Coordinates of C-alpha atoms in Angstrom, one line a residue:
Chain A
M11 CA 97.3 32.2 -77.1
E12 CA 97.8 35.9 -75.5
T13 CA 98.6 35.1 -71.8
R14 CA 97.7 37.4 -69.1
R15 CA 100.2 38.3 -66.3
I16 CA 98.6 37.9 -62.9
N17 CA 100.0 38.2 -59.2
P18 CA 99.5 36.0 -56.3
E19 CA 96.4 37.5 -55.2
E20 CA 94.6 37.2 -58.7
A21 CA 95.9 33.7 -59.0
A22 CA 94.3 33.1 -55.5
A23 CA 91.0 34.6 -56.5
R24 CA 90.8 32.5 -59.7
L25 CA 91.5 29.3 -58.3
L26 CA 88.7 29.8 -55.6
E27 CA 86.2 30.3 -58.7
A28 CA 87.1 26.5 -59.9
D29 CA 85.8 23.3 -58.5
N30 CA 87.4 20.4 -60.3
I31 CA 91.2 21.3 -60.7
L32 CA 93.6 19.2 -62.7
I33 CA 97.3 20.1 -61.7
L34 CA 100.0 19.5 -64.3
T35 CA 103.7 19.6 -64.1
H36 CA 106.8 18.7 -66.3
K37 CA 107.9 15.4 -67.0
N38 CA 110.7 13.7 -64.6
P39 CA 109.3 15.9 -62.0
D40 CA 111.8 17.0 -59.3
G41 CA 111.1 18.1 -55.7
D42 CA 110.0 21.3 -56.8
A43 CA 107.6 20.1 -59.3
I44 CA 105.9 17.7 -56.8
G45 CA 105.9 19.7 -53.8
S46 CA 104.5 22.7 -55.7
G47 CA 101.6 20.5 -57.0
I48 CA 100.7 18.9 -53.9
A49 CA 101.1 21.8 -51.8
I50 CA 98.5 23.8 -54.0
A51 CA 96.1 20.7 -54.0
L52 CA 96.1 20.2 -50.2
A53 CA 95.3 23.8 -49.8
L54 CA 92.3 23.7 -52.4
Q55 CA 91.0 20.7 -50.9
Q56 CA 90.9 22.7 -47.6
K57 CA 88.6 25.0 -49.7
G58 CA 86.4 22.0 -50.8
K59 CA 87.6 21.7 -54.4
H60 CA 88.6 18.6 -56.2
C61 CA 91.9 18.2 -57.1
R62 CA 94.2 15.8 -59.1
V63 CA 97.9 16.3 -59.4
C64 CA 99.1 14.4 -62.3
W65 CA 102.8 13.1 -62.5
T66 CA 104.4 10.6 -64.5
G67 CA 107.1 7.9 -63.9
E68 CA 108.4 6.3 -60.8
L69 CA 109.3 8.7 -58.2
A70 CA 112.6 8.6 -56.1
G71 CA 111.4 6.9 -52.7
F72 CA 111.8 10.1 -50.7
Y73 CA 109.0 11.7 -52.4
S74 CA 106.7 9.3 -50.5
L75 CA 107.0 11.5 -47.6
I76 CA 105.0 14.3 -49.4
T77 CA 102.9 12.2 -51.7
E78 CA 101.6 9.9 -48.8
C79 CA 99.9 12.9 -47.4
Y80 CA 97.6 13.7 -50.3
Q81 CA 94.4 11.8 -51.4
P82 CA 93.7 12.6 -55.1
D83 CA 90.0 13.1 -56.1
E84 CA 88.1 11.7 -58.8
I85 CA 87.6 14.9 -60.9
G86 CA 86.3 13.5 -64.2
E87 CA 86.4 16.5 -66.9
P88 CA 88.5 19.3 -64.9
D89 CA 86.9 22.8 -65.1
F90 CA 90.4 24.3 -64.4
V91 CA 93.7 23.1 -65.7
L92 CA 96.6 24.7 -63.5
A93 CA 100.2 23.9 -64.6
V94 CA 103.1 24.4 -61.9
D95 CA 106.9 24.6 -62.5
L96 CA 106.4 24.2 -66.1
A97 CA 108.2 26.6 -68.6
N98 CA 107.0 25.0 -71.7
P99 CA 104.1 22.6 -72.6
R100 CA 106.3 20.4 -74.5
L101 CA 107.7 19.5 -71.4
L102 CA 104.5 17.7 -70.2
P103 CA 104.6 14.1 -70.0
E104 CA 103.0 12.1 -72.6
D105 CA 99.7 11.2 -70.9
T106 CA 98.8 15.0 -70.2
I107 CA 100.4 16.4 -73.3
G108 CA 96.7 16.5 -74.8
Y109 CA 96.2 19.6 -72.3
S110 CA 98.8 21.7 -73.8
D111 CA 96.6 24.2 -75.4
R112 CA 94.0 24.4 -72.7
V113 CA 96.1 25.2 -69.6
D114 CA 93.8 27.9 -67.5
M115 CA 96.8 28.9 -65.5
V116 CA 100.5 28.5 -65.0
I117 CA 102.7 29.2 -61.9
D118 CA 106.2 29.2 -62.6
H119 CA 109.7 30.7 -61.7
H120 CA 111.5 29.8 -65.0
A121 CA 112.8 33.0 -66.8
T122 CA 112.6 30.7 -70.2
S123 CA 109.0 30.4 -69.8
V124 CA 107.0 30.6 -72.9
E125 CA 103.8 31.8 -71.3
F126 CA 101.4 29.4 -73.1
A127 CA 98.4 29.5 -70.7
R128 CA 95.5 31.6 -70.5
E129 CA 96.8 33.5 -67.4
T130 CA 100.6 33.3 -66.0
L131 CA 102.1 33.8 -62.8
L132 CA 105.7 34.1 -63.3
E133 CA 108.3 35.2 -60.8
S134 CA 111.4 34.6 -62.2
A135 CA 113.5 36.1 -59.4
A136 CA 112.1 33.0 -57.3
S137 CA 114.5 30.4 -56.7
C138 CA 111.7 27.8 -56.6
C139 CA 108.1 27.6 -57.8
A140 CA 107.1 26.4 -54.4
E141 CA 107.8 29.9 -52.8
I142 CA 105.3 31.4 -55.4
I143 CA 102.9 28.7 -54.4
F144 CA 103.4 29.7 -50.8
K145 CA 102.3 33.2 -51.6
V146 CA 99.1 31.9 -53.4
I147 CA 98.1 29.6 -50.7
N148 CA 98.4 32.5 -48.1
A149 CA 96.4 34.8 -50.5
M150 CA 93.5 32.0 -50.7
G151 CA 93.5 32.2 -46.7
C152 CA 94.4 28.5 -46.3
S153 CA 96.0 27.3 -43.1
V154 CA 99.5 26.1 -43.8
T155 CA 99.5 22.8 -42.3
T156 CA 102.7 20.7 -41.8
D157 CA 102.0 18.7 -44.7
I158 CA 101.6 21.8 -46.8
A159 CA 104.8 23.1 -45.1
N160 CA 106.7 19.9 -46.1
C161 CA 105.8 20.3 -49.7
I162 CA 107.1 23.7 -49.9
Y163 CA 110.2 22.9 -48.0
V164 CA 110.9 20.1 -50.3
G165 CA 110.7 22.4 -53.3
L166 CA 112.9 25.3 -51.8
S167 CA 115.3 22.7 -50.4
T168 CA 115.6 20.9 -53.8
D169 CA 116.0 24.0 -55.9
T170 CA 118.7 25.8 -53.6
G171 CA 120.7 22.6 -53.2
C172 CA 119.8 22.9 -49.7
F173 CA 120.7 26.5 -49.4
R174 CA 123.9 25.9 -51.1
Y175 CA 123.6 27.0 -54.7
S176 CA 124.1 30.7 -55.9
N177 CA 120.4 31.2 -56.3
T178 CA 119.8 31.2 -52.6
T179 CA 118.3 34.4 -51.3
A180 CA 117.7 36.0 -47.9
D181 CA 114.0 35.5 -48.5
N182 CA 114.5 31.9 -49.1
H183 CA 115.9 31.8 -45.5
L184 CA 112.9 33.7 -44.2
L185 CA 110.6 31.1 -45.8
A186 CA 112.5 28.3 -44.4
A187 CA 112.4 30.0 -41.0
Q188 CA 108.7 30.1 -41.1
L189 CA 108.5 26.5 -42.4
V190 CA 110.6 25.1 -39.8
S191 CA 108.2 26.9 -37.0
L192 CA 105.4 25.1 -38.8
G193 CA 106.9 21.7 -37.9
V194 CA 108.9 20.6 -40.9
N195 CA 111.5 17.6 -39.8
I196 CA 114.2 19.2 -42.0
A197 CA 116.6 16.6 -41.0
K198 CA 114.7 13.6 -42.2
F199 CA 113.8 15.3 -45.7
N200 CA 117.3 16.5 -46.2
E201 CA 118.8 13.3 -45.3
L202 CA 116.4 11.5 -47.7
I203 CA 116.9 14.2 -50.5
F204 CA 120.7 14.8 -50.2
G205 CA 122.0 12.2 -48.1
Q206 CA 121.0 9.1 -50.0
K207 CA 122.4 7.5 -53.1
S208 CA 120.8 4.8 -55.1
R209 CA 122.3 1.4 -55.3
A210 CA 123.1 2.0 -59.1
R211 CA 124.7 5.3 -58.2
I212 CA 126.9 4.0 -56.0
E213 CA 128.0 1.1 -58.2
I214 CA 128.5 3.6 -60.9
E215 CA 130.6 5.8 -58.6
R216 CA 132.7 3.1 -57.6
R217 CA 133.7 2.1 -61.1
A218 CA 134.2 5.5 -62.1
L219 CA 136.5 6.5 -59.2
S220 CA 138.3 3.1 -59.6
G221 CA 139.3 4.2 -63.2
M222 CA 139.9 7.8 -62.2
E223 CA 143.0 9.3 -63.7
F224 CA 145.0 12.4 -62.7
T225 CA 147.4 14.3 -64.6
S226 CA 149.3 17.6 -64.9
S227 CA 150.3 17.6 -61.2
G228 CA 146.9 16.6 -60.1
K229 CA 145.6 19.7 -61.9
I230 CA 143.4 17.7 -64.3
C231 CA 141.1 14.8 -63.2
I232 CA 139.3 12.6 -65.8
I233 CA 136.7 9.9 -65.3
T234 CA 135.4 7.7 -67.9
I235 CA 131.8 6.3 -68.2
T236 CA 131.4 3.4 -70.8
R237 CA 128.0 1.9 -71.8
S238 CA 129.1 -1.3 -70.3
M239 CA 129.5 0.2 -67.0
L240 CA 125.8 1.7 -67.3
E241 CA 124.6 -1.7 -68.5
E242 CA 126.4 -3.6 -65.6
T243 CA 125.0 -1.2 -63.1
N244 CA 121.5 -0.9 -64.4
C245 CA 121.8 2.9 -64.2
I246 CA 118.8 5.1 -65.5
E247 CA 119.7 8.8 -66.4
S248 CA 118.7 10.2 -62.8
D249 CA 121.3 7.9 -61.6
I250 CA 124.3 9.4 -63.3
E251 CA 123.0 13.2 -62.8
G252 CA 125.7 15.4 -61.5
I253 CA 128.4 12.8 -62.0
A254 CA 130.6 15.2 -64.0
T255 CA 130.9 17.6 -60.8
I256 CA 132.9 14.7 -59.1
P257 CA 136.2 15.4 -60.7
K258 CA 136.2 19.1 -60.5
A259 CA 135.3 19.0 -56.8
I260 CA 138.7 17.5 -55.6
E261 CA 141.0 19.8 -54.0
G262 CA 143.7 20.9 -56.4
V263 CA 141.9 20.1 -59.7
E264 CA 141.6 22.9 -62.1
A265 CA 139.7 21.1 -64.8
G266 CA 137.6 18.0 -64.4
I267 CA 136.9 16.0 -67.5
T268 CA 134.1 13.4 -67.9
L269 CA 134.0 11.1 -70.8
R270 CA 130.6 9.3 -71.4
E271 CA 130.2 6.9 -74.4
Q272 CA 127.1 7.4 -76.5
E273 CA 124.9 4.8 -78.2
N274 CA 126.5 5.9 -81.6
G275 CA 130.0 5.1 -80.4
N276 CA 130.7 9.0 -79.9
W277 CA 132.2 10.1 -76.6
K278 CA 130.1 12.9 -74.7
I279 CA 132.8 15.3 -73.0
S280 CA 131.7 17.2 -69.8
L281 CA 134.6 19.7 -68.7
R282 CA 134.2 21.7 -65.3
T283 CA 137.0 24.5 -64.6
A284 CA 138.1 26.4 -61.6
S285 CA 139.4 29.3 -63.6
L286 CA 139.7 28.3 -67.2
D287 CA 137.5 29.3 -69.8
A288 CA 135.7 25.9 -70.2
A289 CA 133.6 26.9 -73.3
E290 CA 136.4 28.4 -75.2
I291 CA 138.3 24.7 -74.7
C292 CA 135.3 22.8 -75.7
S293 CA 135.0 25.2 -78.8
L294 CA 138.0 23.6 -80.1
F295 CA 136.1 20.2 -80.2
G296 CA 133.1 21.7 -81.9
G297 CA 131.1 22.3 -78.6
G298 CA 130.5 25.0 -76.1
G299 CA 128.7 26.0 -73.0
H300 CA 129.4 28.2 -69.9
I301 CA 132.8 29.7 -68.7
R302 CA 133.0 27.0 -66.0
A303 CA 130.9 24.2 -67.4
A304 CA 130.8 23.1 -71.0
G305 CA 130.8 20.1 -73.2
C306 CA 131.5 18.5 -76.7
E307 CA 131.0 15.3 -78.6
C308 CA 134.1 13.7 -80.1
S309 CA 134.7 10.4 -82.1
G310 CA 137.9 8.5 -81.7
T311 CA 139.3 6.4 -78.8
P312 CA 139.1 7.6 -75.2
F313 CA 142.7 7.8 -75.0
E314 CA 143.1 10.0 -78.3
I315 CA 140.3 12.2 -76.7
K316 CA 141.9 12.5 -73.6
V317 CA 145.3 13.3 -75.0
A318 CA 143.9 16.1 -77.1
M319 CA 142.0 17.8 -74.2
V320 CA 144.9 17.5 -72.0
A321 CA 147.2 19.3 -74.4
A322 CA 144.7 21.9 -75.0
I323 CA 144.2 22.5 -71.0
N324 CA 147.8 22.1 -70.2
K325 CA 148.6 25.0 -72.8
R326 CA 146.2 27.2 -70.9
L327 CA 147.6 26.2 -67.4
G328 CA 151.0 27.2 -69.0
L329 CA 152.2 23.6 -68.5
S330 CA 153.6 23.1 -72.0
Chain B
M14 CA 137.2 27.8 -9.9
E15 CA 133.9 28.8 -9.7
T16 CA 132.6 30.5 -12.8
R17 CA 130.1 33.0 -13.1
R18 CA 127.5 32.6 -16.1
I19 CA 126.7 35.7 -18.1
N20 CA 124.5 36.8 -21.0
P21 CA 125.7 38.5 -24.3
E22 CA 125.4 42.0 -22.9
E23 CA 127.8 41.4 -19.8
A24 CA 130.1 39.5 -22.1
A25 CA 130.2 42.7 -24.5
A26 CA 130.8 45.0 -21.5
R27 CA 133.6 42.9 -20.0
L28 CA 135.2 42.8 -23.6
L29 CA 135.0 46.4 -24.2
E30 CA 136.8 46.8 -20.8
A31 CA 139.9 44.8 -22.1
D32 CA 142.7 45.9 -24.3
N33 CA 145.0 43.1 -25.3
I34 CA 143.0 39.9 -25.9
L35 CA 144.1 36.4 -26.7
I36 CA 141.7 34.4 -28.3
L37 CA 141.9 30.5 -27.9
T38 CA 139.8 27.6 -29.3
H39 CA 140.0 23.9 -29.6
K40 CA 142.6 21.9 -31.4
N41 CA 141.6 20.5 -34.8
P42 CA 139.5 23.6 -35.1
D43 CA 136.4 23.5 -37.4
G44 CA 134.7 26.2 -39.2
D45 CA 132.5 27.2 -36.1
A46 CA 135.7 27.7 -34.1
I47 CA 137.7 29.7 -36.5
G48 CA 134.7 31.5 -37.7
S49 CA 133.8 32.5 -34.0
G50 CA 137.1 33.6 -33.2
I51 CA 138.0 35.6 -36.2
A52 CA 134.7 37.3 -36.1
I53 CA 135.0 38.5 -32.4
A54 CA 138.5 39.7 -33.1
L55 CA 137.4 41.6 -36.2
A56 CA 134.6 43.3 -34.1
L57 CA 136.9 44.0 -31.2
Q58 CA 139.5 45.6 -33.7
Q59 CA 136.9 47.8 -34.8
K60 CA 136.8 49.1 -31.0
G61 CA 140.5 49.7 -31.0
K62 CA 141.3 46.6 -29.2
H63 CA 144.5 44.3 -29.9
C64 CA 143.5 40.7 -30.7
R65 CA 145.4 37.6 -31.4
V66 CA 143.6 34.4 -32.6
C67 CA 145.3 31.2 -31.8
W68 CA 144.8 28.0 -33.7
T69 CA 147.1 25.2 -34.3
G70 CA 147.7 22.9 -37.4
E71 CA 147.1 23.4 -40.9
L72 CA 143.7 24.5 -41.8
A73 CA 141.8 23.3 -44.9
G74 CA 142.1 25.5 -48.0
F75 CA 138.8 27.0 -47.6
Y76 CA 139.3 28.6 -44.1
S77 CA 141.8 31.2 -46.2
L78 CA 138.4 32.8 -47.3
I79 CA 138.1 34.0 -43.8
T80 CA 141.5 34.0 -42.4
E81 CA 142.4 36.4 -45.1
C82 CA 140.5 39.1 -44.0
Y83 CA 142.1 39.3 -40.4
Q84 CA 145.5 40.7 -39.5
P85 CA 146.6 39.4 -36.1
D86 CA 147.9 42.1 -33.7
E87 CA 151.2 41.7 -31.6
I88 CA 149.7 41.7 -28.1
G89 CA 152.6 40.5 -25.6
E90 CA 151.1 39.5 -22.5
P91 CA 147.4 39.5 -22.8
D92 CA 145.4 41.2 -20.3
F93 CA 142.4 39.1 -21.2
V94 CA 142.1 35.5 -22.3
L95 CA 138.9 34.6 -24.1
A96 CA 137.9 31.0 -25.3
V97 CA 135.5 30.3 -27.9
D98 CA 133.8 27.1 -28.8
L99 CA 135.7 25.4 -26.0
A100 CA 133.8 22.7 -23.8
N101 CA 136.9 21.8 -21.9
P102 CA 140.5 23.3 -21.4
R103 CA 141.9 19.7 -22.0
L104 CA 140.9 20.3 -25.8
L105 CA 143.2 23.3 -26.1
P106 CA 146.0 22.8 -28.5
E107 CA 149.7 22.1 -26.8
D108 CA 150.8 25.6 -27.6
T109 CA 148.0 27.4 -25.6
I110 CA 147.3 24.7 -23.2
G111 CA 149.3 26.6 -20.6
Y112 CA 146.4 29.3 -20.5
S113 CA 143.9 26.5 -19.1
D114 CA 143.4 28.0 -15.7
R115 CA 143.6 31.7 -16.6
V116 CA 140.9 31.8 -19.1
D117 CA 138.9 35.0 -18.3
M118 CA 135.7 34.3 -20.2
V119 CA 134.3 31.3 -22.6
I120 CA 131.7 31.7 -24.9
D121 CA 130.4 28.2 -26.0
H122 CA 127.2 26.4 -27.1
H123 CA 128.3 22.8 -26.0
A124 CA 126.0 21.4 -23.3
T125 CA 129.0 19.4 -22.2
S126 CA 130.8 22.4 -21.2
V127 CA 133.0 22.0 -18.0
E128 CA 132.7 25.7 -17.3
F129 CA 136.4 26.2 -16.3
A130 CA 136.5 30.1 -16.9
R131 CA 136.1 33.1 -14.7
E132 CA 133.1 33.8 -16.6
T133 CA 131.0 31.7 -18.9
L134 CA 128.4 32.8 -21.7
L135 CA 126.9 29.2 -22.5
E136 CA 123.8 28.7 -24.9
S137 CA 123.5 25.2 -25.1
A138 CA 120.5 25.6 -27.5
A139 CA 122.4 27.5 -30.0
S140 CA 123.6 25.3 -32.9
C141 CA 126.7 26.9 -33.4
C142 CA 129.1 29.2 -31.0
A143 CA 129.1 31.8 -34.0
E144 CA 125.5 32.6 -33.4
I145 CA 126.2 33.4 -30.0
I146 CA 129.2 35.5 -31.0
F147 CA 126.8 37.5 -33.4
K148 CA 124.9 38.4 -30.3
V149 CA 127.9 39.9 -28.5
I150 CA 129.2 41.7 -31.6
N151 CA 125.7 43.4 -31.9
A152 CA 125.6 43.8 -28.0
M153 CA 129.2 45.7 -28.3
G154 CA 127.6 48.0 -31.0
C155 CA 129.8 46.9 -33.7
S156 CA 129.2 47.1 -37.5
V157 CA 128.8 43.8 -39.1
T158 CA 131.0 44.0 -42.0
T159 CA 130.7 41.7 -44.8
D160 CA 134.0 39.9 -43.4
I161 CA 132.3 39.5 -40.0
A162 CA 129.1 38.2 -41.6
N163 CA 131.4 35.7 -43.7
C164 CA 132.9 34.3 -40.5
I165 CA 129.8 33.9 -38.6
Y166 CA 128.2 32.1 -41.8
V167 CA 130.9 29.8 -41.7
G168 CA 130.3 28.8 -38.3
L169 CA 126.6 28.4 -38.8
S170 CA 126.8 26.7 -42.0
T171 CA 129.8 24.2 -40.8
D172 CA 127.9 23.2 -37.5
T173 CA 124.5 22.8 -39.3
G174 CA 125.8 20.7 -41.9
C175 CA 124.4 23.7 -44.3
F176 CA 120.9 23.7 -42.7
R177 CA 120.5 19.8 -42.9
Y178 CA 121.0 18.5 -39.7
S179 CA 118.4 18.2 -37.0
N180 CA 119.9 20.9 -34.8
T181 CA 118.9 23.5 -37.5
T182 CA 116.5 26.0 -36.0
A183 CA 114.2 28.6 -37.3
D184 CA 116.6 31.1 -35.8
N185 CA 119.4 29.7 -37.6
H186 CA 117.6 30.6 -41.0
L187 CA 116.7 34.0 -39.8
L188 CA 120.3 34.6 -39.1
A189 CA 121.3 33.3 -42.3
A190 CA 118.8 35.6 -44.0
Q191 CA 120.3 38.5 -42.4
L192 CA 124.2 37.5 -43.3
V193 CA 122.8 36.8 -46.9
S194 CA 121.9 40.6 -46.9
L195 CA 124.9 41.6 -45.7
G196 CA 126.7 40.1 -48.9
V197 CA 127.9 36.6 -48.0
N198 CA 128.9 34.8 -51.0
I199 CA 127.0 31.7 -49.9
A200 CA 127.6 29.6 -53.0
K201 CA 131.4 30.0 -52.8
F202 CA 131.6 29.1 -49.4
N203 CA 129.5 26.1 -49.4
E204 CA 131.0 25.0 -52.5
L205 CA 134.5 25.2 -51.0
I206 CA 133.2 23.9 -47.4
F207 CA 131.0 21.0 -48.8
G208 CA 131.7 20.5 -52.4
Q209 CA 135.5 19.7 -52.1
K210 CA 137.1 16.8 -51.3
S211 CA 141.0 16.5 -50.6
R212 CA 142.8 14.3 -52.9
A213 CA 143.6 11.9 -50.1
R214 CA 139.7 11.6 -49.4
I215 CA 138.9 10.9 -52.8
E216 CA 141.7 8.2 -52.9
I217 CA 140.6 6.8 -49.7
E218 CA 136.9 6.7 -50.9
R219 CA 138.0 4.9 -54.2
R220 CA 139.8 2.2 -52.1
A221 CA 136.7 1.7 -49.9
L222 CA 134.1 1.8 -52.4
S223 CA 136.3 -0.5 -54.5
G224 CA 136.1 -3.2 -51.5
M225 CA 132.7 -2.3 -50.6
E226 CA 130.6 -5.4 -50.0
F227 CA 126.7 -6.0 -49.7
T228 CA 124.8 -8.6 -48.2
S229 CA 121.2 -9.9 -46.9
S230 CA 119.6 -8.4 -50.0
G231 CA 121.6 -5.4 -50.0
K232 CA 120.3 -4.6 -46.6
I233 CA 123.8 -4.6 -45.0
C234 CA 126.5 -2.7 -46.6
I235 CA 130.3 -3.0 -45.3
I236 CA 133.4 -1.1 -46.1
T237 CA 136.9 -1.8 -44.7
I238 CA 139.8 0.7 -44.2
T239 CA 142.9 -1.1 -43.6
R240 CA 146.1 0.8 -42.3
S241 CA 147.9 0.1 -45.8
M242 CA 145.0 2.1 -47.4
L243 CA 145.5 4.9 -45.0
E244 CA 149.3 4.9 -45.6
E245 CA 148.9 4.6 -49.4
T246 CA 146.7 7.5 -49.4
N247 CA 148.4 9.7 -47.2
C248 CA 145.1 10.4 -45.2
I249 CA 145.2 12.4 -41.9
E250 CA 142.3 12.2 -39.7
S251 CA 140.5 14.8 -41.2
D252 CA 140.4 13.2 -44.5
I253 CA 138.5 10.2 -43.2
E254 CA 135.7 12.0 -41.1
G255 CA 132.3 10.9 -41.9
I256 CA 133.6 8.0 -43.8
A257 CA 131.2 5.7 -41.8
T258 CA 128.3 7.5 -43.2
I259 CA 128.9 6.3 -46.7
P260 CA 127.3 2.7 -46.7
K261 CA 124.2 3.7 -44.6
A262 CA 123.6 6.4 -47.1
I263 CA 122.8 3.9 -49.8
E264 CA 119.2 3.4 -50.7
G265 CA 117.8 0.1 -49.3
V266 CA 120.5 -0.3 -46.7
E267 CA 119.4 -1.0 -43.2
A268 CA 122.8 -1.2 -41.6
G269 CA 126.1 0.3 -42.7
I270 CA 129.3 -1.2 -41.2
T271 CA 132.6 0.2 -41.4
L272 CA 135.7 -1.5 -40.4
R273 CA 138.9 0.5 -39.5
E274 CA 142.2 -1.1 -38.7
Q275 CA 143.8 0.2 -35.5
E276 CA 147.7 0.4 -34.7
N277 CA 147.3 -2.4 -32.4
G278 CA 145.8 -4.7 -35.0
N279 CA 142.5 -4.7 -33.7
W280 CA 139.4 -3.3 -35.6
K281 CA 137.4 -0.3 -34.8
I282 CA 133.6 -0.9 -36.0
S283 CA 131.1 1.7 -36.7
L284 CA 127.7 0.8 -37.3
R285 CA 124.9 3.0 -38.7
T286 CA 121.3 1.8 -38.9
A287 CA 118.0 3.1 -40.4
S288 CA 115.8 1.2 -38.0
L289 CA 117.7 -1.1 -35.9
D290 CA 119.0 -0.4 -32.4
A291 CA 122.8 0.1 -33.2
A292 CA 123.9 0.4 -29.7
E293 CA 122.2 -2.9 -28.8
I294 CA 123.9 -4.7 -31.3
C295 CA 127.5 -3.1 -30.5
S296 CA 126.9 -3.9 -27.0
L297 CA 127.2 -7.5 -28.0
F298 CA 130.5 -6.9 -29.0
G299 CA 131.5 -4.8 -26.0
G300 CA 130.9 -1.6 -27.5
G301 CA 127.7 1.1 -27.3
G302 CA 126.5 4.4 -28.5
H303 CA 123.4 6.0 -30.0
I304 CA 120.3 4.3 -31.3
R305 CA 121.2 4.8 -34.7
A306 CA 124.9 5.4 -34.7
A307 CA 127.3 3.3 -32.3
G308 CA 130.5 1.5 -32.4
C309 CA 132.9 -1.4 -30.9
E310 CA 136.3 -2.5 -31.0
C311 CA 137.1 -6.1 -32.1
S312 CA 140.0 -8.3 -32.5
G313 CA 140.2 -11.3 -35.0
T314 CA 140.4 -11.1 -38.9
P315 CA 137.9 -8.8 -40.7
F316 CA 136.2 -11.9 -42.1
E317 CA 135.4 -13.2 -38.4
I318 CA 134.2 -9.7 -37.5
K319 CA 132.0 -9.2 -40.2
V320 CA 130.5 -12.8 -40.2
A321 CA 129.7 -12.2 -36.4
M322 CA 128.2 -8.8 -37.2
V323 CA 126.2 -9.8 -40.2
A324 CA 124.8 -12.7 -38.1
A325 CA 123.6 -10.5 -35.4
I326 CA 122.1 -7.9 -37.6
N327 CA 120.4 -10.7 -39.9
K328 CA 118.6 -11.9 -36.6
R329 CA 117.2 -8.6 -35.9
L330 CA 116.3 -8.1 -39.4
G331 CA 114.5 -11.3 -39.3
L332 CA 116.7 -12.8 -42.0
S333 CA 117.9 -15.9 -40.0

């Protein structure tokens, strides 16, 4: 389907013509997906529209802070289907994937968007979808309540790592200033989003740290996650998100290696580097990636794999 | 000494009258102390002033990003002594404590300031000293270079926990927006300030996590730091900063307890709670503090102390 690119004002006008609006987002929704979906639903409800936001799976506990303020409407067959923070209809969860070819509008910030909807509001320079949603809400002439501000803040804060990541812009801070003025309890949100760890996460971290190995005068740090560790701790995928960043974040470490045992008995390797070319090193083992973050999959024992990786890294560090 | 309260414009005017300026700050300086000191020095150097910023002790590696951009002047006997981020002259490090009774001006944001200088620019509503320094620099008509913006950003980011703490204001975000526009590499700073852990810190964390105990259906989590653990890992005070926040930050934990062995054999207890009155509980053991963060010091074995604390907490959780 040919999509038509639209701006926030056009998106606002189109949404105001609809009555029963189904709002979709990607599976395993994050703060930006949920925050964007509920923010636009709350705004549309102000205008007398009926809205239902769909998401699948259990959300981390902190999302209740924003989901609680939203009452879904019974909408029956929707007359308008909106997708937010969705770059590709294949990322829809199973129970809404049937809507793939009848999405009326997508609002998104991913440069990788495949533009599958009838109309597309795409701002790929935006750090989060929520900041585009904020423009649409203003263009609809809605009042930005504290509940809406909370939703926008969660999207903004999640996708910028609480203003830490390199995608954070001056505009993001200007938006945050507005949201704080609207009464967002930023300390509470950020404590819940960034301060808390699941019990399974802390259990896997304690096992990973316990087996942490240093070599090459502390320049290489290795952690190993076995399948039995994951089973013991009941970890789900989201519990081990970002675990590969732990070894690299230690002062003095040039190369952080994380080994993760796969179901087929192979080991998935993540390499994070301070100054070395991680992609080049992983390419020696049939993998690839980015210059400071790359990966590969290896067979063999963890010991054999570590010896081979350390030798390659030592050579590039001038240590052999 | 009676102090005179001044505003940023008066502070700017007074500093522009001086020539050889000594800039002091508190011992164990943090990002706000160092950032404030170097920012004002760089601005004064633009105006042809000679400045020397004094700090004591080894700074964490990431400070080199801001200290490198500053060349101290040889000033001999100063004609003006400025203190920044200093609430009390007793907090001066040993090598500058001799200046305690001859500080000409203090610029600070601590509500606890004892106002010891001839003139005091105190804004206790400011989240960080650096935001007051920024006003003074503008009032002096200096150009805010990227180096100065970096220093201000480090102060702002450090004292607000990268915009996470409850002291973060809308004004802080407006300032951050300006600083980002001035070229601050926020991702690099924040990675170094918040993303990195010292080797000693990770070593103490791995020992603390390894001995972590849960009780009361996961509602109480306890970590214990012995003196031998600190010795084994060569931890200095800054390495264990904030370690008491670890148990409370685990999902489902109502009360996080940290036991730290003291030189005299006693145990210092930190209690962090989600909904219980931590100060009231610690008062049972001769301590006190805030409603969600309190402490006490106990003698006895760690086991005895833990049993007594858990009993008191269980009672308040309705579990006994």
